Amino acid sequence: MADCIFCRIAGKEIPSQVVYEDDAILAFNDINPQAPVHVLFIPKEHIASLAETEDRHRDLLGRMLLAVRRVAEDRGLGQGYRVVNNCGSQGGQTVNHLHVHLLGGRSMQWPPG
Ligand code: AMP
Ligand code: ZN
């Protein structure tokens, strides 16, 4: 989708600090980090949100979480981390291309706002 900022990042039209990439997934540093480690994981395929996923995305969704674990290990987050998906307007989603946040390097609070 030409007007989707994360599609443009996936297509390397917009630069990002890539921390992980494979044929289906790109991970890059969040431009407005909320923790010492704040990485976004996106499918290269445009999927608007978790609510738009289908059974055919099972492998992709599993691979996204395994990529999160790999980056968390690489970044030394052995004391723990948080994985977030904001879905839809009430979920706080601001970019309508599915993404998972990896946040780490500080203690997290619960409940979220
Ligand atoms: P969400 O609120 O869950 O939709 O998260 C969207 C995230 O994308 C926010 O944390 C933004 O800081 C981040 N973001 C927006 N534009 C960019 C960009 N060009 N590069 C990296 N991160 C971005
Ligand atoms: Zn997109």
PDB file of C-alpha atoms and ligand atoms in Angstrom:
ATOM      1  CA  MET A   1       0.000   0.000   0.000  1.00  0.00           C
ATOM      2  CA  ALA A   2       1.664   3.175  -1.240  1.00  0.00           C
ATOM      3  CA  ASP A   3       0.241   5.405   1.483  1.00  0.00           C
ATOM      4  CA  CYS A   4       1.177   3.091   4.375  1.00  0.00           C
ATOM      5  CA  ILE A   5       4.283   4.270   6.228  1.00  0.00           C
ATOM      6  CA  PHE A   6       5.246   0.768   7.372  1.00  0.00           C
ATOM      7  CA  CYS A   7       4.861  -0.624   3.842  1.00  0.00           C
ATOM      8  CA  ARG A   8       7.225   2.127   2.739  1.00  0.00           C
ATOM      9  CA  ILE A   9       9.672   1.195   5.504  1.00  0.00           C
ATOM     10  CA  ALA A  10       9.400  -2.478   4.475  1.00  0.00           C
ATOM     11  CA  GLY A  11      10.111  -1.421   0.884  1.00  0.00           C
ATOM     12  CA  LYS A  12      13.118   0.646   2.045  1.00  0.00           C
ATOM     13  CA  GLU A  13      11.552   3.813   0.593  1.00  0.00           C
ATOM     14  CA  ILE A  14      11.713   5.296   4.084  1.00  0.00           C
ATOM     15  CA  PRO A  15      14.894   4.605   6.051  1.00  0.00           C
ATOM     16  CA  SER A  16      14.808   2.812   9.379  1.00  0.00           C
ATOM     17  CA  GLN A  17      17.304   1.297  11.775  1.00  0.00           C
ATOM     18  CA  VAL A  18      16.839  -2.367  10.914  1.00  0.00           C
ATOM     19  CA  VAL A  19      17.618  -4.834  13.690  1.00  0.00           C
ATOM     20  CA  TYR A  20      16.222  -8.025  12.116  1.00  0.00           C
ATOM     21  CA  GLU A  21      15.022  -9.026   8.675  1.00  0.00           C
ATOM     22  CA  ASP A  22      13.952 -12.160   6.882  1.00  0.00           C
ATOM     23  CA  ASP A  23      11.812 -12.860   3.830  1.00  0.00           C
ATOM     24  CA  ALA A  24       8.555 -12.057   5.613  1.00  0.00           C
ATOM     25  CA  ILE A  25       9.414  -9.849   8.602  1.00  0.00           C
ATOM     26  CA  LEU A  26      11.245  -6.582   9.257  1.00  0.00           C
ATOM     27  CA  ALA A  27      12.193  -5.285  12.701  1.00  0.00           C
ATOM     28  CA  PHE A  28      13.422  -1.746  13.274  1.00  0.00           C
ATOM     29  CA  ASN A  29      13.911   0.723  16.091  1.00  0.00           C
ATOM     30  CA  ASP A  30      10.881   2.789  17.042  1.00  0.00           C
ATOM     31  CA  ILE A  31      11.389   6.450  16.096  1.00  0.00           C
ATOM     32  CA  ASN A  32       9.962   7.550  19.469  1.00  0.00           C
ATOM     33  CA  PRO A  33      11.317   4.971  21.914  1.00  0.00           C
ATOM     34  CA  GLN A  34       9.431   4.384  25.155  1.00  0.00           C
ATOM     35  CA  ALA A  35      12.174   2.252  26.709  1.00  0.00           C
ATOM     36  CA  PRO A  36      15.932   1.759  26.220  1.00  0.00           C
ATOM     37  CA  VAL A  37      15.043  -1.023  23.779  1.00  0.00           C
ATOM     38  CA  HIS A  38      11.966  -0.348  21.629  1.00  0.00           C
ATOM     39  CA  VAL A  39      11.779  -2.368  18.441  1.00  0.00           C
ATOM     40  CA  LEU A  40       8.836  -2.764  16.055  1.00  0.00           C
ATOM     41  CA  PHE A  41       8.223  -6.041  14.189  1.00  0.00           C
ATOM     42  CA  ILE A  42       6.134  -5.877  11.034  1.00  0.00           C
ATOM     43  CA  PRO A  43       5.111  -8.324   8.344  1.00  0.00           C
ATOM     44  CA  LYS A  44       6.373  -7.201   4.936  1.00  0.00           C
ATOM     45  CA  GLU A  45       2.885  -7.992   3.650  1.00  0.00           C
ATOM     46  CA  HIS A  46       0.358  -5.270   4.436  1.00  0.00           C
ATOM     47  CA  ILE A  47      -2.042  -6.462   7.118  1.00  0.00           C
ATOM     48  CA  ALA A  48      -3.943  -3.621   8.763  1.00  0.00           C
ATOM     49  CA  SER A  49      -4.083  -5.025  12.291  1.00  0.00           C
ATOM     50  CA  LEU A  50      -4.296  -8.195  14.323  1.00  0.00           C
ATOM     51  CA  ALA A  51      -8.053  -8.042  13.763  1.00  0.00           C
ATOM     52  CA  GLU A  52      -7.467  -8.503  10.018  1.00  0.00           C
ATOM     53  CA  THR A  53      -5.354 -11.658  10.371  1.00  0.00           C
ATOM     54  CA  GLU A  54      -6.650 -14.981   9.108  1.00  0.00           C
ATOM     55  CA  ASP A  55      -5.820 -18.635   9.642  1.00  0.00           C
ATOM     56  CA  ARG A  56      -3.371 -18.445   6.727  1.00  0.00           C
ATOM     57  CA  HIS A  57      -1.258 -16.053   8.820  1.00  0.00           C
ATOM     58  CA  ARG A  58      -0.555 -18.664  11.518  1.00  0.00           C
ATOM     59  CA  ASP A  59       3.029 -19.270  10.433  1.00  0.00           C
ATOM     60  CA  LEU A  60       3.732 -15.558   9.990  1.00  0.00           C
ATOM     61  CA  LEU A  61       2.382 -14.698  13.437  1.00  0.00           C
ATOM     62  CA  GLY A  62       4.438 -17.431  15.054  1.00  0.00           C
ATOM     63  CA  ARG A  63       7.534 -16.286  13.225  1.00  0.00           C
ATOM     64  CA  MET A  64       6.981 -12.715  14.403  1.00  0.00           C
ATOM     65  CA  LEU A  65       7.028 -13.783  18.058  1.00  0.00           C
ATOM     66  CA  LEU A  66      10.068 -15.979  17.517  1.00  0.00           C
ATOM     67  CA  ALA A  67      11.814 -12.979  15.935  1.00  0.00           C
ATOM     68  CA  VAL A  68      10.907 -10.947  19.029  1.00  0.00           C
ATOM     69  CA  ARG A  69      12.506 -13.581  21.252  1.00  0.00           C
ATOM     70  CA  ARG A  70      15.617 -13.647  19.088  1.00  0.00           C
ATOM     71  CA  VAL A  71      16.079  -9.863  19.212  1.00  0.00           C
ATOM     72  CA  ALA A  72      15.354  -9.827  22.958  1.00  0.00           C
ATOM     73  CA  GLU A  73      18.145 -12.360  23.446  1.00  0.00           C
ATOM     74  CA  ASP A  74      20.487 -10.408  21.164  1.00  0.00           C
ATOM     75  CA  ARG A  75      19.803  -7.197  23.099  1.00  0.00           C
ATOM     76  CA  GLY A  76      20.506  -8.849  26.454  1.00  0.00           C
ATOM     77  CA  LEU A  77      16.990  -8.611  27.852  1.00  0.00           C
ATOM     78  CA  GLY A  78      17.469 -11.606  30.114  1.00  0.00           C
ATOM     79  CA  GLN A  79      15.686  -9.865  32.977  1.00  0.00           C
ATOM     80  CA  GLY A  80      12.504  -9.648  30.956  1.00  0.00           C
ATOM     81  CA  TYR A  81      10.688  -7.479  28.492  1.00  0.00           C
ATOM     82  CA  ARG A  82       7.234  -6.560  27.275  1.00  0.00           C
ATOM     83  CA  VAL A  83       5.597  -7.451  23.957  1.00  0.00           C
ATOM     84  CA  VAL A  84       2.668  -5.249  22.905  1.00  0.00           C
ATOM     85  CA  ASN A  85       0.191  -5.228  20.074  1.00  0.00           C
ATOM     86  CA  ASN A  86      -2.117  -2.223  19.920  1.00  0.00           C
ATOM     87  CA  CYS A  87      -5.159  -3.213  17.866  1.00  0.00           C
ATOM     88  CA  GLY A  88      -7.697  -0.733  16.569  1.00  0.00           C
ATOM     89  CA  SER A  89      -8.643   2.704  17.827  1.00  0.00           C
ATOM     90  CA  GLN A  90      -9.531   1.680  21.380  1.00  0.00           C
ATOM     91  CA  GLY A  91      -6.400  -0.423  21.505  1.00  0.00           C
ATOM     92  CA  GLY A  92      -4.319   2.661  20.790  1.00  0.00           C
ATOM     93  CA  GLN A  93      -3.153   1.663  17.313  1.00  0.00           C
ATOM     94  CA  THR A  94      -1.880   4.688  15.387  1.00  0.00           C
ATOM     95  CA  VAL A  95      -0.243   3.032  12.361  1.00  0.00           C
ATOM     96  CA  ASN A  96      -2.640   0.746  10.505  1.00  0.00           C
ATOM     97  CA  HIS A  97      -0.101  -1.895   9.525  1.00  0.00           C
ATOM     98  CA  LEU A  98       0.198  -4.818  11.939  1.00  0.00           C
ATOM     99  CA  HIS A  99       3.147  -4.429  14.302  1.00  0.00           C
ATOM    100  CA  VAL A 100       4.399  -5.832  17.565  1.00  0.00           C
ATOM    101  CA  HIS A 101       6.365  -3.680  20.004  1.00  0.00           C
ATOM    102  CA  LEU A 102       9.314  -5.120  21.949  1.00  0.00           C
ATOM    103  CA  LEU A 103      10.030  -2.934  24.985  1.00  0.00           C
ATOM    104  CA  GLY A 104      12.864  -3.620  27.395  1.00  0.00           C
ATOM    105  CA  GLY A 105      15.741  -2.305  29.420  1.00  0.00           C
ATOM    106  CA  ARG A 106      13.631  -0.904  32.252  1.00  0.00           C
ATOM    107  CA  SER A 107      10.958  -2.146  34.655  1.00  0.00           C
ATOM    108  CA  MET A 108       7.441  -2.029  33.240  1.00  0.00           C
ATOM    109  CA  GLN A 109       4.254  -1.011  35.037  1.00  0.00           C
ATOM    110  CA  TRP A 110       0.868  -2.720  35.046  1.00  0.00           C
ATOM    111  CA  PRO A 111      -1.888  -1.992  34.151  1.00  0.00           C
ATOM    112  CA  PRO A 112      -1.052  -0.017  31.000  1.00  0.00           C
ATOM    113  CA  GLY A 113      -2.923   3.236  30.453  1.00  0.00           C
TER     114      GLY A 113
HETATM  115  P1  AMP B   1       1.039   2.059  17.566  1.00  0.00           P
HETATM  116  O1  AMP B   1       0.661   3.263  18.396  1.00  0.00           O
HETATM  117  O2  AMP B   1       0.954   0.766  18.300  1.00  0.00           O
HETATM  118  O3  AMP B   1       0.296   2.053  16.243  1.00  0.00           O
HETATM  119  O4  AMP B   1       2.587   2.235  17.265  1.00  0.00           O
HETATM  120  C1  AMP B   1       3.091   2.930  16.170  1.00  0.00           C
HETATM  121  C2  AMP B   1       4.539   3.167  16.466  1.00  0.00           C
HETATM  122  O5  AMP B   1       5.196   3.497  15.255  1.00  0.00           O
HETATM  123  C3  AMP B   1       4.814   4.317  17.452  1.00  0.00           C
HETATM  124  O6  AMP B   1       5.501   3.797  18.586  1.00  0.00           O
HETATM  125  C4  AMP B   1       5.658   5.287  16.633  1.00  0.00           C
HETATM  126  O7  AMP B   1       6.657   5.903  17.400  1.00  0.00           O
HETATM  127  C5  AMP B   1       6.234   4.379  15.565  1.00  0.00           C
HETATM  128  N1  AMP B   1       6.625   5.016  14.323  1.00  0.00           N
HETATM  129  C6  AMP B   1       5.894   5.853  13.549  1.00  0.00           C
HETATM  130  N2  AMP B   1       6.572   6.226  12.455  1.00  0.00           N
HETATM  131  C7  AMP B   1       7.769   5.596  12.527  1.00  0.00           C
HETATM  132  C8  AMP B   1       8.934   5.576  11.693  1.00  0.00           C
HETATM  133  N3  AMP B   1       8.989   6.256  10.557  1.00  0.00           N
HETATM  134  N4  AMP B   1       9.988   4.832  12.087  1.00  0.00           N
HETATM  135  C9  AMP B   1       9.936   4.129  13.246  1.00  0.00           C
HETATM  136  N5  AMP B   1       8.872   4.095  14.059  1.00  0.00           N
HETATM  137  C10 AMP B   1       7.805   4.825  13.716  1.00  0.00           C
HETATM  138 ZN    ZN B   2       1.294  -1.359   5.198  1.00  0.00          ZN
END
